[in-house]
CSV table of C-alpha atoms and ligand atoms in Angstrom, one decimal:
chain,number,residue,atom,x,y,z
A,22,MET,CA,17.0,-95.9,133.9
A,23,ILE,CA,18.6,-96.2,130.5
A,24,LYS,CA,19.0,-92.8,128.8
A,25,VAL,CA,19.1,-92.6,125.0
A,26,ILE,CA,20.0,-89.6,122.8
A,27,THR,CA,19.6,-89.0,119.1
A,28,TYR,CA,19.9,-86.0,116.8
A,29,GLY,CA,18.5,-84.8,113.5
A,30,THR,CA,17.1,-82.0,111.5
A,31,PHE,CA,13.7,-83.7,111.0
A,32,ASP,CA,12.8,-81.4,108.1
A,33,LEU,CA,9.5,-82.3,106.3
A,34,PHE,CA,8.9,-85.0,109.0
A,35,HIS,CA,8.5,-88.4,107.3
A,36,GLU,CA,8.2,-92.1,108.0
A,37,GLY,CA,12.0,-92.6,108.2
A,38,HIS,CA,12.1,-90.1,111.1
A,39,TYR,CA,9.1,-91.7,112.8
A,40,ARG,CA,10.6,-95.2,112.7
A,41,LEU,CA,14.0,-93.9,113.8
A,42,LEU,CA,12.5,-92.2,116.9
A,43,GLN,CA,10.3,-95.3,117.7
A,44,ARG,CA,13.4,-97.6,117.7
A,45,ALA,CA,15.5,-95.1,119.5
A,46,LYS,CA,12.9,-95.0,122.3
A,47,ALA,CA,12.8,-98.8,122.4
A,48,LEU,CA,16.5,-98.9,123.1
A,49,GLY,CA,16.0,-97.5,126.7
A,50,ASP,CA,13.7,-95.8,129.1
A,51,TYR,CA,14.2,-92.1,128.4
A,52,LEU,CA,14.7,-90.6,125.0
A,53,ILE,CA,16.3,-87.1,124.4
A,54,VAL,CA,16.0,-85.8,120.9
A,55,GLY,CA,18.3,-83.0,119.7
A,56,VAL,CA,16.9,-80.9,116.9
A,57,THR,CA,19.3,-78.8,114.9
A,58,THR,CA,19.0,-75.0,114.6
A,59,GLU,CA,18.9,-73.3,111.2
A,60,ALA,CA,22.2,-71.6,111.9
A,61,TYR,CA,23.9,-74.9,112.7
A,62,ASP,CA,22.5,-76.5,109.6
A,63,LYS,CA,23.7,-73.6,107.5
A,64,ALA,CA,27.1,-73.8,109.1
A,65,ARG,CA,27.5,-77.5,108.2
A,66,GLY,CA,26.4,-76.9,104.6
A,67,LYS,CA,22.7,-78.0,104.9
A,68,LEU,CA,21.2,-75.0,103.2
A,69,ASN,CA,17.7,-75.9,102.1
A,70,VAL,CA,15.9,-76.9,105.3
A,71,ILE,CA,12.3,-75.8,104.8
A,72,ASP,CA,10.5,-76.2,108.1
A,73,PRO,CA,11.4,-73.6,110.8
A,74,LEU,CA,12.8,-75.0,114.0
A,75,VAL,CA,9.5,-74.7,115.9
A,76,THR,CA,7.7,-76.8,113.4
A,77,ARG,CA,10.5,-79.5,113.4
A,78,ILE,CA,10.4,-79.6,117.2
A,79,GLU,CA,6.6,-79.8,117.2
A,80,ASN,CA,6.7,-82.7,114.7
A,81,VAL,CA,9.1,-84.6,116.9
A,82,ARG,CA,7.0,-83.9,120.0
A,83,LYS,CA,3.8,-85.1,118.3
A,84,THR,CA,5.3,-88.6,117.8
A,85,GLY,CA,5.1,-89.0,121.6
A,86,PHE,CA,8.5,-90.9,121.6
A,87,ALA,CA,10.7,-88.0,123.0
A,88,ASP,CA,10.8,-87.5,126.7
A,89,GLU,CA,12.8,-84.4,126.3
A,90,ILE,CA,13.7,-82.2,123.3
A,91,ILE,CA,16.8,-80.1,123.1
A,92,ILE,CA,18.3,-78.0,120.4
A,93,GLU,CA,21.6,-78.8,118.7
A,94,GLU,CA,23.4,-75.6,117.8
A,95,SER,CA,27.1,-76.4,117.3
A,96,GLN,CA,29.6,-79.0,116.4
A,97,GLY,CA,30.9,-80.8,119.5
A,98,GLN,CA,27.7,-80.4,121.4
A,99,LYS,CA,27.0,-84.1,121.3
A,100,PHE,CA,30.0,-84.9,123.4
A,101,SER,CA,29.0,-82.4,126.1
A,102,ASP,CA,25.3,-83.4,126.0
A,103,ILE,CA,26.3,-87.1,126.7
A,104,LYS,CA,28.1,-86.0,129.8
A,105,LYS,CA,25.6,-83.4,130.9
A,106,TYR,CA,22.5,-85.7,130.6
A,107,GLY,CA,24.3,-88.9,131.7
A,108,ILE,CA,23.5,-90.7,128.5
A,109,HIS,CA,23.9,-94.5,128.1
A,110,ILE,CA,23.2,-94.9,124.4
A,111,PHE,CA,23.8,-92.6,121.5
A,112,THR,CA,21.9,-93.5,118.3
A,113,VAL,CA,21.5,-92.3,114.8
A,114,GLY,CA,20.6,-93.8,111.4
A,115,SER,CA,22.9,-96.1,109.5
A,116,ASP,CA,23.7,-93.3,107.0
A,117,TRP,CA,26.0,-92.0,109.7
A,118,ARG,CA,27.7,-95.4,110.3
A,119,GLY,CA,31.3,-94.9,111.6
A,120,SER,CA,30.9,-91.1,112.0
A,121,PHE,CA,30.2,-91.2,115.7
A,122,ASP,CA,32.5,-94.1,116.8
A,123,TYR,CA,34.6,-91.6,118.7
A,124,LEU,CA,31.8,-91.5,121.3
A,125,HIS,CA,32.3,-95.2,122.2
A,126,ASP,CA,34.5,-94.2,125.1
A,127,TYR,CA,31.6,-92.3,126.8
A,128,CYS,CA,28.5,-94.4,125.9
A,129,LYS,CA,27.2,-97.1,123.7
A,130,VAL,CA,26.8,-96.1,120.0
A,131,VAL,CA,24.0,-97.7,118.0
A,132,TYR,CA,23.5,-97.2,114.3
A,133,LEU,CA,19.9,-98.0,113.4
A,134,GLU,CA,19.1,-99.2,109.9
A,135,ARG,CA,17.8,-96.3,107.8
A,136,THR,CA,14.3,-96.6,106.3
A,137,LYS,CA,14.7,-97.1,102.6
A,138,ASN,CA,13.5,-94.8,99.8
A,139,ILE,CA,12.6,-91.8,101.9
A,140,SER,CA,14.5,-88.7,103.0
A,141,SER,CA,13.9,-85.0,103.5
A,142,THR,CA,16.0,-84.3,100.4
A,143,MET,CA,13.8,-86.5,98.3
A,144,LEU,CA,10.7,-84.7,99.6
A,145,ARG,CA,12.2,-81.3,99.0
A,146,GLU,CA,13.0,-82.2,95.4
A,147,ARG,CA,9.6,-83.7,94.8
A,148,ASN,CA,7.8,-80.7,96.2
A,149,SER,CA,9.7,-78.1,94.3
A,150,ARG,CA,10.6,-78.1,90.6
A,151,ILE,CA,14.3,-77.8,89.9
A,152,GLN,CA,15.0,-74.2,88.8
A,153,ARG,CA,17.1,-74.1,85.7
A,154,ILE,CA,19.6,-71.2,86.0
A,155,GLY,CA,20.7,-69.2,83.0
A,156,MET,CA,23.8,-67.1,83.5
A,157,ILE,CA,24.6,-63.9,81.8
A,158,GLY,CA,28.3,-63.0,81.9
A,159,THR,CA,31.3,-65.2,82.1
A,160,GLY,CA,33.8,-63.3,84.3
A,161,ARG,CA,35.6,-64.3,87.5
A,162,ILE,CA,32.5,-64.3,89.7
A,163,ALA,CA,30.6,-66.5,87.1
A,164,ASP,CA,33.4,-69.1,87.5
A,165,ARG,CA,32.8,-69.1,91.2
A,166,PHE,CA,29.1,-69.3,90.9
A,167,VAL,CA,28.8,-72.6,89.0
A,168,PRO,CA,30.5,-74.8,91.6
A,169,GLU,CA,28.6,-73.0,94.4
A,170,ALA,CA,25.2,-73.5,92.7
A,171,LYS,CA,26.0,-77.3,92.4
A,172,LEU,CA,25.9,-77.4,96.2
A,173,VAL,CA,22.3,-76.1,96.5
A,174,SER,CA,19.7,-78.7,95.8
A,175,GLY,CA,16.7,-77.4,93.8
A,176,VAL,CA,18.7,-75.6,91.2
A,177,SER,CA,20.8,-76.6,88.2
A,178,VAL,CA,22.9,-74.4,85.9
A,179,GLN,CA,21.5,-74.8,82.5
A,180,GLY,CA,23.4,-72.5,80.3
A,181,VAL,CA,25.2,-69.2,79.7
A,182,TYR,CA,24.5,-66.2,77.5
A,183,ASN,CA,27.2,-63.8,76.3
A,184,PRO,CA,26.9,-61.6,73.3
A,185,HIS,CA,30.6,-62.5,72.6
A,186,THR,CA,29.8,-66.0,71.4
A,187,GLU,CA,33.4,-67.3,71.8
A,188,SER,CA,33.4,-66.4,75.5
A,189,ALA,CA,30.0,-68.2,76.0
A,190,ILE,CA,31.3,-71.3,74.3
A,191,ARG,CA,34.6,-71.3,76.3
A,192,PHE,CA,32.7,-70.9,79.6
A,193,ALA,CA,30.0,-73.5,78.6
A,194,ASP,CA,32.7,-76.1,77.7
A,195,LYS,CA,34.5,-75.6,80.9
A,196,TRP,CA,31.4,-76.2,83.0
A,197,GLN,CA,29.6,-78.6,80.7
A,198,ILE,CA,26.6,-76.4,80.3
A,199,ASP,CA,24.9,-75.0,77.1
A,200,ALA,CA,26.1,-71.8,75.4
A,201,TYR,CA,23.6,-69.3,73.9
A,202,ALA,CA,24.3,-66.5,71.5
A,203,ASP,CA,20.6,-65.9,70.9
A,204,LYS,CA,18.8,-64.2,73.8
A,205,GLU,CA,15.3,-65.6,72.9
A,206,GLU,CA,16.6,-69.2,72.8
A,207,PHE,CA,18.4,-68.6,76.1
A,208,PHE,CA,15.3,-67.3,77.9
A,209,SER,CA,13.1,-70.1,76.6
A,210,ALA,CA,15.6,-72.7,78.1
A,211,VAL,CA,15.9,-71.3,81.6
A,212,ASP,CA,13.6,-70.5,84.6
A,213,VAL,CA,15.8,-68.0,86.5
A,214,VAL,CA,18.6,-65.7,85.5
A,215,TYR,CA,21.9,-64.9,87.2
A,216,ILE,CA,23.5,-61.7,86.0
A,217,ALA,CA,27.3,-61.4,86.4
A,218,ALA,CA,27.9,-59.1,83.4
A,219,PRO,CA,29.5,-55.6,83.6
A,220,HIS,CA,27.7,-53.1,86.0
A,221,GLU,CA,26.4,-50.9,83.2
A,222,THR,CA,24.6,-53.8,81.5
A,223,HIS,CA,22.6,-54.9,84.6
A,224,TYR,CA,19.6,-52.6,84.1
A,225,ASP,CA,18.8,-53.8,80.6
A,226,TYR,CA,19.5,-57.4,81.3
A,227,ILE,CA,17.3,-57.3,84.5
A,228,LYS,CA,14.5,-55.7,82.6
A,229,THR,CA,14.6,-58.1,79.7
A,230,SER,CA,14.8,-61.1,82.0
A,231,LEU,CA,11.7,-59.8,84.0
A,232,GLU,CA,9.9,-59.2,80.7
A,233,HIS,CA,10.5,-62.8,79.8
A,234,GLY,CA,8.9,-63.8,83.2
A,235,LYS,CA,12.2,-64.9,84.8
A,236,HIS,CA,13.3,-64.4,88.5
A,237,VAL,CA,16.6,-62.5,88.7
A,238,LEU,CA,19.6,-62.8,90.9
A,239,CYS,CA,21.9,-59.9,90.0
A,240,GLU,CA,25.5,-59.3,91.2
A,241,LYS,CA,26.2,-56.1,93.1
A,242,PRO,CA,25.9,-53.2,92.4
A,243,MET,CA,22.6,-54.2,91.0
A,244,VAL,CA,22.0,-50.8,89.3
A,245,LEU,CA,23.6,-47.4,89.5
A,246,GLN,CA,20.5,-45.2,89.8
A,247,LYS,CA,17.9,-45.0,92.4
A,248,ALA,CA,15.0,-44.6,89.9
A,249,GLN,CA,16.1,-47.7,88.0
A,250,ALA,CA,16.2,-49.8,91.2
A,251,GLU,CA,12.7,-48.6,92.1
A,252,GLU,CA,11.4,-49.2,88.7
A,253,LEU,CA,12.8,-52.7,88.4
A,254,PHE,CA,11.5,-53.8,91.9
A,255,ARG,CA,8.1,-52.4,91.0
A,256,TYR,CA,8.1,-54.2,87.7
A,257,ALA,CA,9.2,-57.5,89.3
A,258,LYS,CA,6.4,-57.2,91.9
A,259,GLU,CA,3.7,-56.5,89.4
A,260,ARG,CA,4.7,-59.7,87.6
A,261,GLY,CA,5.0,-61.8,90.8
A,262,LEU,CA,8.8,-62.2,90.2
A,263,ILE,CA,11.7,-62.1,92.6
A,264,LEU,CA,14.5,-59.6,91.9
A,265,PHE,CA,17.4,-60.2,94.3
A,266,GLU,CA,20.7,-58.4,94.7
A,267,GLY,CA,23.7,-60.7,95.3
A,268,ILE,CA,25.9,-59.3,98.0
A,269,LYS,CA,27.3,-62.5,99.5
A,270,THR,CA,28.1,-60.9,102.9
A,271,ALA,CA,24.4,-60.1,103.5
A,272,TYR,CA,23.5,-63.8,103.3
A,273,CYS,CA,26.4,-65.5,105.1
A,274,PRO,CA,25.7,-66.9,108.6
A,275,GLY,CA,28.6,-65.0,110.3
A,276,PHE,CA,27.4,-61.6,109.2
A,277,SER,CA,23.9,-62.3,110.3
A,278,LYS,CA,25.2,-63.4,113.7
A,279,LEU,CA,27.3,-60.2,113.9
A,280,LEU,CA,24.3,-58.0,113.1
A,281,GLY,CA,22.1,-59.9,115.6
A,282,ILE,CA,24.6,-59.2,118.4
A,283,ALA,CA,25.1,-55.6,117.4
A,284,CYS,CA,21.4,-55.0,117.5
A,285,SER,CA,20.9,-57.0,120.7
A,286,GLY,CA,22.0,-54.0,122.9
A,287,MET,CA,25.1,-55.9,124.1
A,288,ILE,CA,27.3,-53.0,123.1
A,289,GLY,CA,24.7,-50.4,123.9
A,290,SER,CA,23.4,-47.9,121.3
A,291,ILE,CA,25.4,-48.0,118.1
A,292,ARG,CA,27.1,-44.7,117.4
A,293,ASN,CA,29.9,-45.4,114.9
A,294,VAL,CA,30.5,-47.9,112.1
A,295,GLU,CA,33.8,-48.2,110.2
A,296,ALA,CA,34.3,-50.7,107.4
A,297,CYS,CA,37.3,-51.1,105.1
A,298,PHE,CA,37.9,-53.4,102.1
A,299,THR,CA,40.9,-53.0,99.8
A,300,LYS,CA,42.1,-55.3,97.1
A,301,LEU,CA,45.1,-54.4,95.0
A,302,GLU,CA,44.3,-54.8,91.3
A,303,LYS,CA,46.7,-54.9,88.3
A,304,LYS,CA,47.0,-51.5,86.5
A,305,GLU,CA,45.6,-53.0,83.3
A,306,SER,CA,42.6,-54.6,84.9
A,307,ARG,CA,39.1,-53.6,83.8
A,308,GLU,CA,38.5,-52.3,87.3
A,309,LEU,CA,41.3,-49.7,87.0
A,310,THR,CA,40.9,-48.9,83.3
A,311,ASP,CA,37.2,-48.6,82.6
A,312,PRO,CA,36.8,-44.7,82.6
A,313,VAL,CA,33.2,-44.6,83.6
A,314,TYR,CA,32.4,-47.9,85.5
A,315,GLY,CA,35.9,-48.6,86.9
A,316,GLY,CA,37.3,-47.6,90.3
A,317,SER,CA,37.2,-48.8,93.8
A,318,PHE,CA,33.8,-47.5,94.9
A,319,LEU,CA,31.8,-49.2,92.2
A,320,GLU,CA,33.7,-52.4,92.7
A,321,LEU,CA,33.8,-52.7,96.5
A,322,GLY,CA,31.4,-50.0,97.8
A,323,SER,CA,28.5,-52.3,98.1
A,324,TYR,CA,30.3,-54.4,100.7
A,325,VAL,CA,31.4,-51.6,102.9
A,326,VAL,CA,28.1,-49.6,102.8
A,327,LEU,CA,26.1,-52.8,103.6
A,328,PRO,CA,26.9,-52.8,107.4
A,329,VAL,CA,26.1,-49.0,107.6
A,330,LEU,CA,22.7,-49.5,106.0
A,331,LYS,CA,22.0,-52.6,108.2
A,332,LEU,CA,23.0,-50.8,111.4
A,333,PHE,CA,22.0,-47.2,110.8
A,334,GLY,CA,19.3,-47.4,108.1
A,335,LYS,CA,18.8,-45.4,105.0
A,336,ASP,CA,18.1,-42.0,106.4
A,337,TYR,CA,21.5,-40.4,106.7
A,338,GLN,CA,21.6,-36.6,106.8
A,339,ASP,CA,24.8,-36.2,104.9
A,340,ILE,CA,27.1,-38.2,102.8
A,341,ARG,CA,30.6,-37.1,101.6
A,342,PHE,CA,33.2,-38.8,99.4
A,343,ASP,CA,37.0,-38.3,99.6
A,344,THR,CA,39.0,-39.9,96.8
A,345,ILE,CA,42.5,-40.6,95.8
A,346,ARG,CA,42.8,-40.9,92.0
A,347,GLY,CA,45.2,-43.1,90.0
A,348,GLU,CA,46.9,-42.3,86.7
A,349,LYS,CA,43.7,-42.8,84.7
A,350,GLY,CA,41.8,-40.4,86.9
A,351,LEU,CA,39.8,-43.2,88.4
A,352,ASP,CA,39.3,-43.5,92.2
A,353,ILE,CA,41.8,-46.0,93.5
A,354,PHE,CA,40.9,-45.3,97.2
A,355,THR,CA,37.7,-43.7,98.4
A,356,LYS,CA,36.5,-42.8,101.9
A,357,THR,CA,32.8,-42.3,102.3
A,358,SER,CA,31.5,-40.5,105.4
A,359,PHE,CA,27.9,-40.7,106.6
A,360,CYS,CA,26.2,-38.5,109.2
A,361,TYR,CA,23.1,-39.9,111.0
A,362,PRO,CA,21.1,-38.2,113.7
A,363,ALA,CA,22.7,-40.3,116.4
A,364,GLY,CA,25.8,-41.7,114.7
A,365,ILE,CA,28.5,-41.5,112.1
A,366,ALA,CA,30.0,-44.0,109.7
A,367,THR,CA,33.2,-44.0,107.6
A,368,VAL,CA,33.7,-46.7,105.0
A,369,THR,CA,36.8,-47.1,102.9
A,370,CYS,CA,37.5,-49.1,99.7
A,371,GLY,CA,40.6,-49.3,97.6
A,372,LEU,CA,42.0,-51.0,94.5
A,373,GLY,CA,45.3,-49.1,94.3
A,374,VAL,CA,46.0,-48.4,98.0
A,375,LYS,CA,46.2,-51.2,100.6
A,376,SER,CA,44.8,-50.7,104.1
A,377,GLU,CA,43.7,-52.8,107.0
A,378,GLY,CA,40.4,-54.4,106.2
A,379,ARG,CA,38.3,-54.2,109.3
A,380,LEU,CA,34.7,-53.8,110.4
A,381,LEU,CA,34.3,-51.9,113.6
A,382,VAL,CA,31.0,-51.2,115.3
A,383,SER,CA,31.2,-48.9,118.3
A,384,GLY,CA,28.5,-48.5,120.9
A,385,THR,CA,27.8,-46.8,124.2
A,386,LYS,CA,28.7,-49.9,126.2
A,387,GLY,CA,31.4,-51.6,124.0
A,388,TYR,CA,32.5,-52.3,120.5
A,389,MET,CA,32.7,-55.2,118.0
A,390,VAL,CA,35.5,-55.9,115.6
A,391,ALA,CA,35.8,-58.3,112.7
A,392,GLU,CA,39.1,-58.4,110.9
A,393,ALA,CA,39.6,-59.0,107.1
A,394,PRO,CA,38.1,-60.8,105.4
A,395,TRP,CA,35.1,-59.6,107.5
A,396,TRP,CA,33.0,-59.6,104.3
A,397,LYS,CA,33.2,-63.5,104.5
A,398,THR,CA,32.5,-63.3,108.3
A,399,THR,CA,33.9,-66.2,110.2
A,400,TYR,CA,35.1,-64.5,113.4
A,401,PHE,CA,34.5,-61.4,115.5
A,402,GLU,CA,35.1,-60.1,119.0
A,403,VAL,CA,33.1,-58.0,121.4
A,404,HIS,CA,35.1,-55.7,123.7
A,405,TYR,CA,34.2,-53.6,126.7
A,406,GLU,CA,35.7,-50.9,128.9
A,407,ASP,CA,37.2,-53.7,131.0
A,408,ASP,CA,39.9,-54.8,128.6
A,409,LYS,CA,40.0,-58.3,130.2
A,410,ARG,CA,36.4,-58.9,129.1
A,411,VAL,CA,36.5,-60.1,125.5
A,412,GLU,CA,33.7,-62.3,123.9
A,413,LYS,CA,34.7,-64.3,120.8
A,414,TYR,CA,32.3,-65.5,118.2
A,415,SER,CA,33.0,-67.7,115.2
A,416,GLU,CA,30.9,-69.0,112.4
A,417,THR,CA,31.5,-71.1,109.3
A,418,PHE,CA,31.8,-69.6,105.9
A,419,LEU,CA,31.8,-72.4,103.3
A,420,GLY,CA,33.6,-72.2,100.0
A,421,ASP,CA,33.2,-68.9,98.1
A,422,GLY,CA,30.0,-68.3,100.1
A,423,LEU,CA,27.7,-67.8,97.1
A,424,ARG,CA,25.7,-70.9,98.1
A,425,TYR,CA,24.1,-68.9,100.9
A,426,GLU,CA,22.6,-66.2,98.6
A,427,ILE,CA,21.6,-68.8,96.0
A,428,SER,CA,19.8,-70.8,98.6
A,429,ASP,CA,18.0,-67.7,100.0
A,430,PHE,CA,17.0,-66.7,96.4
A,431,LEU,CA,15.6,-70.2,95.9
A,432,PHE,CA,13.6,-70.0,99.1
A,433,MET,CA,12.1,-66.7,98.0
A,434,ILE,CA,11.2,-68.1,94.6
A,435,ASN,CA,9.5,-71.1,96.2
A,436,GLY,CA,7.6,-68.8,98.6
A,437,LYS,CA,8.8,-71.0,101.5
A,438,SER,CA,10.3,-68.3,103.6
A,439,ASP,CA,10.8,-64.6,103.2
A,440,THR,CA,14.5,-64.0,103.8
A,441,GLU,CA,14.2,-60.5,102.4
A,442,PHE,CA,15.2,-59.0,105.7
A,443,LYS,CA,18.9,-60.0,105.0
A,444,LEU,CA,19.0,-57.3,102.3
A,445,THR,CA,15.7,-55.5,101.8
A,446,ARG,CA,14.5,-54.0,98.6
A,447,SER,CA,14.7,-50.6,100.1
A,448,GLU,CA,18.3,-51.2,101.1
A,449,SER,CA,19.1,-52.2,97.5
A,450,VAL,CA,17.4,-48.9,96.4
A,451,ALA,CA,19.5,-47.0,98.9
A,452,LEU,CA,22.7,-48.6,97.6
A,453,ALA,CA,21.7,-47.6,94.1
A,454,GLU,CA,21.2,-44.1,95.3
A,455,ILE,CA,24.6,-44.0,96.9
A,456,MET,CA,26.2,-45.3,93.7
A,457,GLU,CA,24.3,-42.7,91.8
A,458,CYS,CA,25.5,-39.9,94.1
A,459,PHE,CA,29.1,-41.1,93.8
A,460,MET,CA,28.9,-41.3,90.0
A,461,GLN,CA,27.4,-37.8,89.7
A,462,ARG,CA,30.2,-36.4,91.8
A,463,GLU,CA,32.8,-38.2,89.6
A,464,LYS,CA,31.1,-36.7,86.5
A,465,ARG,CA,31.3,-33.2,87.9
A,466,MET,CA,34.9,-33.7,88.9
A,467,ASN,CA,35.8,-34.9,85.5
A,468,GLU,CA,34.0,-32.0,83.8
A,469,ASN,CA,35.9,-29.4,85.9
B,517,CTP,N1,16.6,-91.4,109.0
B,517,CTP,C1,16.2,-92.7,108.9
B,517,CTP,N2,15.7,-93.1,107.7
B,517,CTP,C2,15.5,-92.2,106.7
B,517,CTP,C3,15.8,-90.9,106.9
B,517,CTP,C4,16.4,-90.5,108.1
B,517,CTP,O1,16.4,-93.5,109.8
B,517,CTP,N3,14.9,-92.6,105.6
B,517,CTP,C5,17.3,-91.0,110.3
B,517,CTP,C6,18.7,-90.4,110.1
B,517,CTP,O2,19.6,-91.4,109.9
B,517,CTP,C7,18.9,-89.6,111.3
B,517,CTP,C8,17.4,-89.1,111.7
B,517,CTP,O3,16.5,-89.9,110.9
B,517,CTP,O4,19.3,-90.4,112.4
B,517,CTP,C9,17.2,-87.6,111.3
B,517,CTP,O5,17.7,-87.5,109.9
B,517,CTP,P1,17.6,-86.2,109.0
B,517,CTP,O6,19.0,-85.9,108.6
B,517,CTP,O7,16.9,-85.1,109.7
B,517,CTP,O8,16.7,-86.7,107.8
B,517,CTP,P2,17.0,-87.0,106.3
B,517,CTP,O9,15.8,-87.5,105.7
B,517,CTP,O10,18.2,-88.0,106.2
B,517,CTP,O11,17.4,-85.6,105.8
B,517,CTP,P3,18.3,-85.1,104.5
B,517,CTP,O12,17.7,-85.7,103.3
B,517,CTP,O13,18.1,-83.6,104.6
B,517,CTP,O14,19.7,-85.5,104.8
């Protein structure tokens, strides 16, 4: 019996897929089809798959060509599948010609001619209008955003608004996009808005963007008051718009995997979370000189508080901040402690004190640890009482990682999938409340 294997995503199942499977089956007697998981697709940079895995499997099954369907979840699996299933022929479409020649030593490799003028990418683009992104703000993160957005199909960066016209023009020239000094012109040229302006401007920019009927992706911290976050989410909902807080960690595949394992019970009940993120900044930087909106907690607090909210929730009983101040009186190092009914958390961030950046989650059966830069999660370990038992997990984090949040934002706009669970609205509200609590304390300290 000749055994054939092929692999694919098979998103928005189309004629090209059907013909490929038909010819693959005709190459032998028994056809195994590997369908990729969402996590594997994300890891290899395919970020906009629309159909869930079950639908893609079902569509392959319905063709009647597959004798067996398996899932493909990692790089290197093809090699082990060939051995495991005793495969004689490996086949894929001609767009992959040459890519799998290395399998020649183990089985025959056949590249089948690809069906012309059809692909999942074409269907995705035909089904959803390209969303033109307008950017507000031209800082460091904005520079990272443009190349990342180029990697997400379904969006294009149209232009940039900055009240400082010169900055807008400089940025627009660099990235070959349009510069707008007039807000109305800007809003009429774009479909969605990305806000990367200073923290204190977020509330007004979000509100105006929503008033103009635009979906909004806003950099963290989205706003600095609980009531503002609640009001804006309500306002967006009433208008059928998406308001989305961009904390890249929340959307990257490695962090999702880490949360999944933490919540699976493998380390028992979670009792302690510690997270630390420090980044030394120059003394004259905005982060260390802005008397109201500078300081380490506003800059990095969203990252370190995120795992606490994800793992323990929003209902902490007590919160306490301990701060070391720099010359300008701003916090250069802040430790925040949370007390929950059944656990505690301590998170640390610093701009003027360096420490070991680590995420540690301790449970009743074991603990998980991810070293810096855990906020771009690529690797973590699970440890137990028996120190010889260590489980290691890795995951891809591509580029600057903003592509993951852009792609989830787009999914929500297109109503294709609700990825809100990665950072819920109520978690964003809780983050705003924690920021507010910190700022009130800072104000009191400065008054005394
Ligand atoms: N395929 C084909 N003819 C097409 C499209 C795909 O023969 N017009 C083949 C691919 O070469 C692969 C299999 O179908 O062997 C599954 O491809 P997949 O990547 O899932 O489909 P695409 O339409 O190429 O998807 P995308 O546009 O997302 O890359």
